[in-house]
Coordinates of C-alpha atoms in Angstrom, one line a residue:
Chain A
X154 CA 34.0 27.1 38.5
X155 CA 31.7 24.9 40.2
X156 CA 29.8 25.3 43.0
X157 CA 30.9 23.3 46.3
X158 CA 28.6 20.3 46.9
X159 CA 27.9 21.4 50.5
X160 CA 28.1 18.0 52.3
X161 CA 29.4 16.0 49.7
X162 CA 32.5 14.2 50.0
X163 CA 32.8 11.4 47.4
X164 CA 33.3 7.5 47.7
X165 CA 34.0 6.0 44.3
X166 CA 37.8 7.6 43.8
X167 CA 40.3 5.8 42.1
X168 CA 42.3 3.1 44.2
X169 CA 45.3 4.4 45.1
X170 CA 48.2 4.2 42.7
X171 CA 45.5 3.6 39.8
X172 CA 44.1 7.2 39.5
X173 CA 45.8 7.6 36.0
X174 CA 44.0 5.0 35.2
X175 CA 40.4 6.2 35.5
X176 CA 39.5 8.7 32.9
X177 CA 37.8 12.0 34.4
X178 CA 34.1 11.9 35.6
X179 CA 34.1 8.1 35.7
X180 CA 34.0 5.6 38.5
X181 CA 35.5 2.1 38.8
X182 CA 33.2 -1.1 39.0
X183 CA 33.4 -4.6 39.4
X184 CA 30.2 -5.4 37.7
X185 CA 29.4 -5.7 34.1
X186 CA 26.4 -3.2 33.6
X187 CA 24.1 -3.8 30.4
X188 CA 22.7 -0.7 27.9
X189 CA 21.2 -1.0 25.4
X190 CA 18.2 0.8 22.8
X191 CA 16.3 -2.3 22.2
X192 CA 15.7 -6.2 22.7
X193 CA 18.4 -8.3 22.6
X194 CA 18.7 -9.8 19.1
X195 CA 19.2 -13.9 19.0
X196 CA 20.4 -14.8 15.8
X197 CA 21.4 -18.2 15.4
X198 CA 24.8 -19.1 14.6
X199 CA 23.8 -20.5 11.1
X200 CA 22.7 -17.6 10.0
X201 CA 25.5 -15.4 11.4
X202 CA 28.2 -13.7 8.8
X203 CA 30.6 -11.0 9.0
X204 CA 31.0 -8.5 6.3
X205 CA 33.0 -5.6 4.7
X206 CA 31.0 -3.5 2.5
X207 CA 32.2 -1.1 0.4
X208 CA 29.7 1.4 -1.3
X209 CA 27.0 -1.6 -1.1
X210 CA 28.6 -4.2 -2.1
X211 CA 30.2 -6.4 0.0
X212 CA 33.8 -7.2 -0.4
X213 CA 34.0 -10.5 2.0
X214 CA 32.1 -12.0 4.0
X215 CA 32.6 -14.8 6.5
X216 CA 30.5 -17.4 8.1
X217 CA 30.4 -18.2 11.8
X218 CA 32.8 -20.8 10.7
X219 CA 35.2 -19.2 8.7
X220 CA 35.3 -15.8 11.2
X221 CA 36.4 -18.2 14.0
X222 CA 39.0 -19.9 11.4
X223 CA 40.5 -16.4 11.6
X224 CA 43.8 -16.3 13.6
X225 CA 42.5 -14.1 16.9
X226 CA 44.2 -13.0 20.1
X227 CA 44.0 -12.9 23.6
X228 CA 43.3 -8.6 24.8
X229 CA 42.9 -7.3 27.9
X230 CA 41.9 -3.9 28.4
X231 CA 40.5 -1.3 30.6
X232 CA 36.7 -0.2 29.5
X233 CA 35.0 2.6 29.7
X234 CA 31.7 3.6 29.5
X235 CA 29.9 6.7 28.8
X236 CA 27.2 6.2 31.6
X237 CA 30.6 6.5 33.6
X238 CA 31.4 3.3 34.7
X239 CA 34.6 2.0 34.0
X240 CA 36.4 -1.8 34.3
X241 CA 39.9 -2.5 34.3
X242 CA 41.2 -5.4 32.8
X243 CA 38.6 -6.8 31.4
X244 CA 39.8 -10.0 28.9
X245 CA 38.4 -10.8 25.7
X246 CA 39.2 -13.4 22.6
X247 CA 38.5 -11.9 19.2
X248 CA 39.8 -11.4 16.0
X249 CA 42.0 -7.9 15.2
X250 CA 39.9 -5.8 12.5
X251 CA 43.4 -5.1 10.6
X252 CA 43.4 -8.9 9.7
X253 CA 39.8 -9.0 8.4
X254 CA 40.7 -5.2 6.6
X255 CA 43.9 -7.2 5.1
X256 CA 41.5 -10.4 4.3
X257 CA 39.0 -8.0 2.4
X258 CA 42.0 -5.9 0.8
X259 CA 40.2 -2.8 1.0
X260 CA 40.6 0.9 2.7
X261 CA 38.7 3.9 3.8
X262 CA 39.1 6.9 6.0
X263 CA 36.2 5.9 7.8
X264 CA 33.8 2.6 8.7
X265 CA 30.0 2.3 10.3
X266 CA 29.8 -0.3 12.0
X267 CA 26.3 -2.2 11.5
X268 CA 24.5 -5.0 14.0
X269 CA 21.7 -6.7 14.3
X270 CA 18.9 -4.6 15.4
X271 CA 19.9 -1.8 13.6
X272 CA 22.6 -0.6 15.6
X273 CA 24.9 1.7 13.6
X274 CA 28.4 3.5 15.5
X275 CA 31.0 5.7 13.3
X276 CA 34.7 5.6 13.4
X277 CA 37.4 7.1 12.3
X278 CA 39.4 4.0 10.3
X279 CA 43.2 4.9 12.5
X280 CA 40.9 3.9 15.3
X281 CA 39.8 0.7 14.2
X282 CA 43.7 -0.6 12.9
X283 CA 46.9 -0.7 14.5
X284 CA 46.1 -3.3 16.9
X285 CA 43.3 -1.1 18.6
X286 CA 40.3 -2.6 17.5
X287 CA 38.9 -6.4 17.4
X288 CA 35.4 -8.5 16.7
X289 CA 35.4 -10.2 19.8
X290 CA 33.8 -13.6 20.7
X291 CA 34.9 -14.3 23.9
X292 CA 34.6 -12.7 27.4
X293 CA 36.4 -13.6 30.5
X294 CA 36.9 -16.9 29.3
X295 CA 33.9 -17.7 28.0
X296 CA 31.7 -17.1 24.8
X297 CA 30.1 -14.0 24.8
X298 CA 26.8 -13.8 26.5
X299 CA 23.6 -11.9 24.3
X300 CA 23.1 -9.3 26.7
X301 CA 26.6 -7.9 26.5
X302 CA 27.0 -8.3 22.0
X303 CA 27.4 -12.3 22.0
X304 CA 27.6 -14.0 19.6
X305 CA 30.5 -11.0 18.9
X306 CA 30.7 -7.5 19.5
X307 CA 33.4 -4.8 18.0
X308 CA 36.0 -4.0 21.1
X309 CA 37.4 -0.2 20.7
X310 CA 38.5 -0.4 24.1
X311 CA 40.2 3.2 23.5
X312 CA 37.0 5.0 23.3
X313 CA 33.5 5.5 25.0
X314 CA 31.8 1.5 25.0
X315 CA 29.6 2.7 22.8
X316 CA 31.7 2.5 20.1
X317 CA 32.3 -1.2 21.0
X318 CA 28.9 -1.9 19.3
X319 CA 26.9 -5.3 20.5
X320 CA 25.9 -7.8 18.1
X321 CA 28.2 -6.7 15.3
X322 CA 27.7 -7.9 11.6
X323 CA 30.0 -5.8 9.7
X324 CA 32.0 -2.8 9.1
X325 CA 31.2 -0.9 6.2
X326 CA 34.2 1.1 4.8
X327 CA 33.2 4.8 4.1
X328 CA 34.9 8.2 2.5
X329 CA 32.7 10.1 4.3
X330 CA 32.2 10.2 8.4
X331 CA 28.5 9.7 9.0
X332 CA 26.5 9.6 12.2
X333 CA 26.1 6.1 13.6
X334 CA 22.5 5.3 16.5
X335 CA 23.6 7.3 19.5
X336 CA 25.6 9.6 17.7
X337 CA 22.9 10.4 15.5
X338 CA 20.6 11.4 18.9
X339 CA 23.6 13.9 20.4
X340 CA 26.1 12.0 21.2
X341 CA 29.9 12.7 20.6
X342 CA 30.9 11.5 17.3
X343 CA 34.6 10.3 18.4
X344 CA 33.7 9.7 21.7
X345 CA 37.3 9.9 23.2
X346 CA 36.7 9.0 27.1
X347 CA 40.6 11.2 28.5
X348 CA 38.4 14.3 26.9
X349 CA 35.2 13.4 28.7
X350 CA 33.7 13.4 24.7
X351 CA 30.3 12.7 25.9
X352 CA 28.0 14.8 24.0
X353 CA 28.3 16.3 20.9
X354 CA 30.1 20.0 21.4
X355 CA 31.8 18.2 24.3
Chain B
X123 CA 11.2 19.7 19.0
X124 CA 13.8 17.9 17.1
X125 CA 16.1 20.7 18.3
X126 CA 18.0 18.3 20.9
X127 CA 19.6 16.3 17.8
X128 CA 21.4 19.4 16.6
X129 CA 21.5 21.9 19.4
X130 CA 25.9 22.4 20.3
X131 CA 27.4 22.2 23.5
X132 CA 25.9 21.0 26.2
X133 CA 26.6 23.2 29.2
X134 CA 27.1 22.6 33.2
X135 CA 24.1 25.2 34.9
X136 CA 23.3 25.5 38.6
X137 CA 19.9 24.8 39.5
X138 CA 18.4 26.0 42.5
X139 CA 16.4 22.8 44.2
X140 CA 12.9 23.9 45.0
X141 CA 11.3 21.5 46.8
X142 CA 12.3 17.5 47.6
X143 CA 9.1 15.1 47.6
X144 CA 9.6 11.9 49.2
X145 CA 8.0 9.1 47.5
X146 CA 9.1 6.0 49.2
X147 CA 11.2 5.1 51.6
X148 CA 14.0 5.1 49.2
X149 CA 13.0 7.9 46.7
X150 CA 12.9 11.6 46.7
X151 CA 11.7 14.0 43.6
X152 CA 13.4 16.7 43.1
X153 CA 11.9 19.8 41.9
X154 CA 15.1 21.9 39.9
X155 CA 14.6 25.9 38.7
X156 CA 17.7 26.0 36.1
X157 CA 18.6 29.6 34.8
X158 CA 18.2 28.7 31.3
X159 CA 15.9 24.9 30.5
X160 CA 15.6 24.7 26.9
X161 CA 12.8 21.9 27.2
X162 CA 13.0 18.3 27.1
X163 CA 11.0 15.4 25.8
X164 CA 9.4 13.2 28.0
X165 CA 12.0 9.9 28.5
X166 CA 14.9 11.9 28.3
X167 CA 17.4 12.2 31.1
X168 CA 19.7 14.6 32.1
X169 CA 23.4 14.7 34.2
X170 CA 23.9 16.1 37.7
X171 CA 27.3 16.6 39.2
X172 CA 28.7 16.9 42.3
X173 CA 31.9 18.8 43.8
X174 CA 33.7 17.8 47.0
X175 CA 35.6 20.7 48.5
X176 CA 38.7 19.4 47.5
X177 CA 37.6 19.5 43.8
X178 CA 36.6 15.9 43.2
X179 CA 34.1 15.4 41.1
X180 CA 31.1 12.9 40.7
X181 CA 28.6 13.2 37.2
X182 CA 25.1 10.4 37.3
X183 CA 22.5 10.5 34.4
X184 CA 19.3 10.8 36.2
X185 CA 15.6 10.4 34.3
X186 CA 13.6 13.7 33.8
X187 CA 10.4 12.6 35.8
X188 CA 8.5 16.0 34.9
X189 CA 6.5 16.2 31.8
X190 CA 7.8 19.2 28.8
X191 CA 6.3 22.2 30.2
X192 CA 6.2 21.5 33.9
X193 CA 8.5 22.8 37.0
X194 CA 12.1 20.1 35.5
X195 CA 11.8 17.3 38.4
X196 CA 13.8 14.1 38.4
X197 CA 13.1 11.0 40.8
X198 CA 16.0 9.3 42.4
X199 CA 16.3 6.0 44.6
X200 CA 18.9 6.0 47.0
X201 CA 21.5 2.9 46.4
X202 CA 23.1 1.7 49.4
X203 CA 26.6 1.0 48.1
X204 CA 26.0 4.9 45.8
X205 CA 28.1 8.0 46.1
X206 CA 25.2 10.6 44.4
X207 CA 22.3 8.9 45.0
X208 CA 22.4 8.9 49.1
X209 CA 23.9 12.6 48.7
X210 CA 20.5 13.4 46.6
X211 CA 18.0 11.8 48.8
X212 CA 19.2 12.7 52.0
X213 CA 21.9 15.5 52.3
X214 CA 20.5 18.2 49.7
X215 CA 18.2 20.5 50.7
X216 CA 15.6 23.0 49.4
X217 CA 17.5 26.1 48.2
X218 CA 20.5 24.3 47.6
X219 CA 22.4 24.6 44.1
X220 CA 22.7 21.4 42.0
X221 CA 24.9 21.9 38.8
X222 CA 23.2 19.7 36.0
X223 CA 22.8 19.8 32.2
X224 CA 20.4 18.3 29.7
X225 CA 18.4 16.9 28.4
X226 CA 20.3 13.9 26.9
X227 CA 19.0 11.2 24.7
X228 CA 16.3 11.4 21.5
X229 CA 16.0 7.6 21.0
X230 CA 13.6 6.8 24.3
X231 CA 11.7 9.6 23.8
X232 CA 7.7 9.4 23.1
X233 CA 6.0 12.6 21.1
X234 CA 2.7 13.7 21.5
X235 CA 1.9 13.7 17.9
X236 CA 2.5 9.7 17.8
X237 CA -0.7 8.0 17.7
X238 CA 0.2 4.5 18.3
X239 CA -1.4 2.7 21.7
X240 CA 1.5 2.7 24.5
X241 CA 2.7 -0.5 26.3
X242 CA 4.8 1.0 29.1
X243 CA 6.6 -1.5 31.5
X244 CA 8.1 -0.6 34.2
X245 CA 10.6 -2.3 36.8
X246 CA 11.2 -0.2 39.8
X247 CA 12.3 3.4 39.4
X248 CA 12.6 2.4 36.2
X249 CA 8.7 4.0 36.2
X250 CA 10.6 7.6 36.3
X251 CA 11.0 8.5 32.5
X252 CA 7.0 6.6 31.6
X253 CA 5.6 8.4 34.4
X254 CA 6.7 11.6 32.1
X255 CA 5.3 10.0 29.4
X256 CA 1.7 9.9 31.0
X257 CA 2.0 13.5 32.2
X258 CA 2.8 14.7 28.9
X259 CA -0.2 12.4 27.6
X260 CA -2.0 14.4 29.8
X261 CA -0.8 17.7 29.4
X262 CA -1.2 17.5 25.7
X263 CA -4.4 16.1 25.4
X264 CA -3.3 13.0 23.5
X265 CA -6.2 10.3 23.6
X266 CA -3.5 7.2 22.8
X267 CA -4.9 4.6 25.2
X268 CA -1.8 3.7 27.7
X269 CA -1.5 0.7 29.5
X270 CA 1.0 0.3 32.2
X271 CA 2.6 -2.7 33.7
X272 CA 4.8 -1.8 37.0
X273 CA 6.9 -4.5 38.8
X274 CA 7.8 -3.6 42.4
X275 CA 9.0 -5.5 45.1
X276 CA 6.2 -4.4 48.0
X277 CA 3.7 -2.0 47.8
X278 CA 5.2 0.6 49.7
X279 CA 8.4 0.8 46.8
X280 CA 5.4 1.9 44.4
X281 CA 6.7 5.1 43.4
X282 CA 4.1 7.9 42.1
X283 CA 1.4 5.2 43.3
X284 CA -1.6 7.9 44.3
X285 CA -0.8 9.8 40.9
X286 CA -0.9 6.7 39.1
X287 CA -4.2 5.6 40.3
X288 CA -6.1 9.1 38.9
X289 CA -5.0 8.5 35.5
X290 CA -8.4 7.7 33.8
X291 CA -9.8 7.8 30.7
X292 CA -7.6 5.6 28.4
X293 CA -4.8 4.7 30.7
X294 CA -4.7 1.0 32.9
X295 CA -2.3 1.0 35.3
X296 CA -1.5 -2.3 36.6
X297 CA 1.1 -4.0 39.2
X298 CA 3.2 -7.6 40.0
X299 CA 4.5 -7.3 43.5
X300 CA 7.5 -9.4 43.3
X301 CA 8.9 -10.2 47.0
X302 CA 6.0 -9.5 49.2
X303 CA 1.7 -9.2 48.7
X304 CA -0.4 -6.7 51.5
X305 CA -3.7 -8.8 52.6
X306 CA -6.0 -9.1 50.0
X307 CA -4.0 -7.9 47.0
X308 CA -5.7 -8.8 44.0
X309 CA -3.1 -7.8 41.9
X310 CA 0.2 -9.5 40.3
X311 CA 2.6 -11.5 41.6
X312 CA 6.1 -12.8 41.0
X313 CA 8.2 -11.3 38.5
X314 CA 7.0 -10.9 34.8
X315 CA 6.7 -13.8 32.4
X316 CA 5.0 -14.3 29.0
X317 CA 1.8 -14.4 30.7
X318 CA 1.6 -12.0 32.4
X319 CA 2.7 -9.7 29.7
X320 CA 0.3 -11.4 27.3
X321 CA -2.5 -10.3 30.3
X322 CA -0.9 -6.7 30.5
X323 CA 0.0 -5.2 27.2
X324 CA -1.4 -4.6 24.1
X325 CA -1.5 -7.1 21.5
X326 CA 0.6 -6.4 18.5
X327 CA -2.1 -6.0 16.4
X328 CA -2.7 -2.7 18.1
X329 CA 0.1 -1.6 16.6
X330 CA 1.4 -0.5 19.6
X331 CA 4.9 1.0 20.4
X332 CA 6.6 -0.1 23.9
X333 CA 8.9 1.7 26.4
X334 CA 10.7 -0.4 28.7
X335 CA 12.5 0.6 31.7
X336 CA 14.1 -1.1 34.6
X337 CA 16.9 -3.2 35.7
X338 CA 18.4 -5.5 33.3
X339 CA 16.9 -8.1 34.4
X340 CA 13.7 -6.8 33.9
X341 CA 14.2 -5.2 30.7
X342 CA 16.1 -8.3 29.1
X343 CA 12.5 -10.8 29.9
X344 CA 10.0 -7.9 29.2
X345 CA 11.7 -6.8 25.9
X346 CA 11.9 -10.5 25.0
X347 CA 8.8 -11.2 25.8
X348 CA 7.2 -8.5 23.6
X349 CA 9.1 -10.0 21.0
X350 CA 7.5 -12.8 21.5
X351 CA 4.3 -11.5 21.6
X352 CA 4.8 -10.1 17.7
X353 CA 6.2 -6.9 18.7
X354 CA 8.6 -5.9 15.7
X355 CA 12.3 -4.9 17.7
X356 CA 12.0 -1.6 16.7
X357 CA 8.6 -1.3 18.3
X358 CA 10.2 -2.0 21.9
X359 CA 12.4 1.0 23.0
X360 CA 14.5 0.0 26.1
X361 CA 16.3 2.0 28.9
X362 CA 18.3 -0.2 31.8
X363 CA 20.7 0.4 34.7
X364 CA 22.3 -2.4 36.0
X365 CA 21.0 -3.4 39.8
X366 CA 24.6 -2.5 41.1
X367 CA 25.1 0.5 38.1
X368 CA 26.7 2.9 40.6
X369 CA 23.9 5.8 40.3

């Protein structure tokens, strides 16, 4: 039981009729707040791929070019952050991961997402297909700016942002679940925000 | 040491708050005697939460400001449009409980043990978590040579400014004032730009490793500009909040 916050009355509720909406311990904001562990990488479009690795080797891989020849979809969906903000329909353009698993023709329990920069996040692989996961290029409209994963970032809108790793360059498929960046310094490893998985142990 | 990548659970404790410190205007420390502290390292943060009498609930990550070893402190800037952060600085009270737990994060960390020179920019509170990285320098003896660059708007938002100016041997401090100069500032101005940072921190052949920590704003030019200096990516470790995060 916690102790009463003498005083303290709270500003940042839920709208009404939007509470179910909210996940516990987070707030709503209009704003687009920006973490991240490092510099914002720049890599040129020329040089940009997308791949699916399997055990090292990499099963496909597409260019700048061919990844936006890629059928992709409109998705709009509610984020949420583990620094507890949250966003509500936030809209995106990207490409579902089940059609670049189904390009590749490969499967595996479980995929690490790598970036540039190093950036590594683990997830389970029923979380990255059935329509809940995409490489997304374009925000609101617009193409994706650096500072929040542009040129693309993975959207896992379903879980903590973290998961929805900036500056993506590939999934690689894995029979093992490993640690990814933040999970790696004690942070959850499914991260599922309607069970406040913030930590690990959480 | 390394214990916070594997310790478990994480759990809620209710700190008795010892003493508040104002430091600006804006910003209060906090001095926190928790039951049970298993130690930090200096960059980490931890969470506070708040309950309302009718059970609602509101969790912020603040910056631990004290170094490993010393009475836990963190060092909070009210926000005008915040929910915690005006309850913090101006509603709690010495003796009060605050229910927090911690610490949290093992990537923006600095250890004693590393010997590389320290480039530490700060924009505005975002000085909190590198001000525990000089105390700890202190503390521990370490003779890495520091050198701080701190962007504020005015000279009275310079938080920690009397304690920064009697760091000594091995440590430059140094400041841009961004909106507005006292008479016969000598000084920065303006926000930071290649130059500046090219004046400030240590050239990459130092080998030096880099904290960053500020708005995003702030962090996005100052990490980029290190880049540009030669700093490899994985030499700059960065920490934002947006200037409308919420905290």
């Amino acid at each position: 039981m916690s102790p009463i916050s003498r005083g303290f009355r709270g500003r940042r509720r839920a709208p009404a009729g939007q509470e179910g909406r909210l996940p516990p311990g987070q707030y709503l904001t209009e704003d687009f707040p920006v973490l991240s562990a490092g510099p914002t990488p720049h890599t040129p479009l020329a040089d940009w791929t997308f791949s699916i690795t399997q055990g090292g080797a990499t099963e496909q891989s597409w260019s700048w070019q061919e990844f936006r020849a890629v059928p992709s979809e409109d998705v709009t969906a509610d984020i949420h952050c583990v620094t507890r903000w949250s966003k509500f329909d936030t809209r995106w353009r990207g490409v579902s991961v089940d059609t670049l698993l189904d390009q590749a023709g490969q499967d595996a329990p479980y995929v690490l997402a790598f970036c540039d920069g190093g950036y590594t996040t683990n997830l389970p692989i029923e979380d990255v297909t059935g329509g809940k996961a995409w490489v997304a290029f374009d925000y609101d409209g617009q193409p994706l700016e650096p500072e929040h994963g542009g040129p693309a970032r993975l959207l896992v809108p379903h879980l903590y942002f973290w998961k929805s790793a900036k500056w993506v360059r590939g999934l690689a498929l894995r029979d093992h679940d490993a640690p990814g960046f933040w999970e790696t310094y004690g942070y959850h490893m499914y991260g599922d925000p309607w069970k406040e998985q913030r930590y690990a142990g959480d | 040491m390394e214990r916070t990548a594997v310790r478990g659970r994480l759990t809620w404790q209710a700190a008795t708050v010892t003493g508040l410190t104002p430091e600006t205007a804006a910003v209060v420390t906090i001095t926190l005697d928790p039951p049970d502290w298993p130690g930090h390292q200096a960059g980490q943060h931890l969470d506070v939460r708040l309950t309302a009498e009718d059970g609602y609930v509101a969790e912020r990550s603040y910056s631990i400001a004290s170094a490993p070893g010393e009475p836990l402190a963190i060092t909070v800037e009210r926000l005008e449009d915040g929910e915690v952060s005006p309850y913090l600085t101006e509603e709690l009270r010495a003796g009060d409980q605050l229910e927090l737990r911690g610490p949290i994060g093992g990537y923006f960390v600095w250890k004693p043990a590393d010997a590389s020179p320290l480039t530490l920019l700060a924009g505005g509170s975002g000085v909190v978590p590198l001000r525990a990285i000089l105390r700890d320098r202190l503390r521990t003896g370490s003779d890495v040579p520091a050198r701080l660059l701190y962007s504020a708007r005015t000279l009275p938002d310079v938080i920690y400014r009397d304690e920064l100016g009697q760091h000594h041997d091995g440590v430059a401090v140094s400041y841009t004032l961004t909106r507005a100069q006292p008479p016969g500032w000598t000084g920065h101005t303006g926000r930071i730009d290649a130059g500046l940072l090219a004046d400030a921190a240590w050239p990459a052949t130092a080998k030096p490793l880099a904290y960053v920590c500020g708005p995003t704003s702030f962090v996005e030019t100052a990490a980029a500009g290190l880049v540009g200096l030669g700093y490899p990516p994985d030499r700059v470790k960065t920490e934002r909040f947006g200037a409308t995060g919420g905290h």
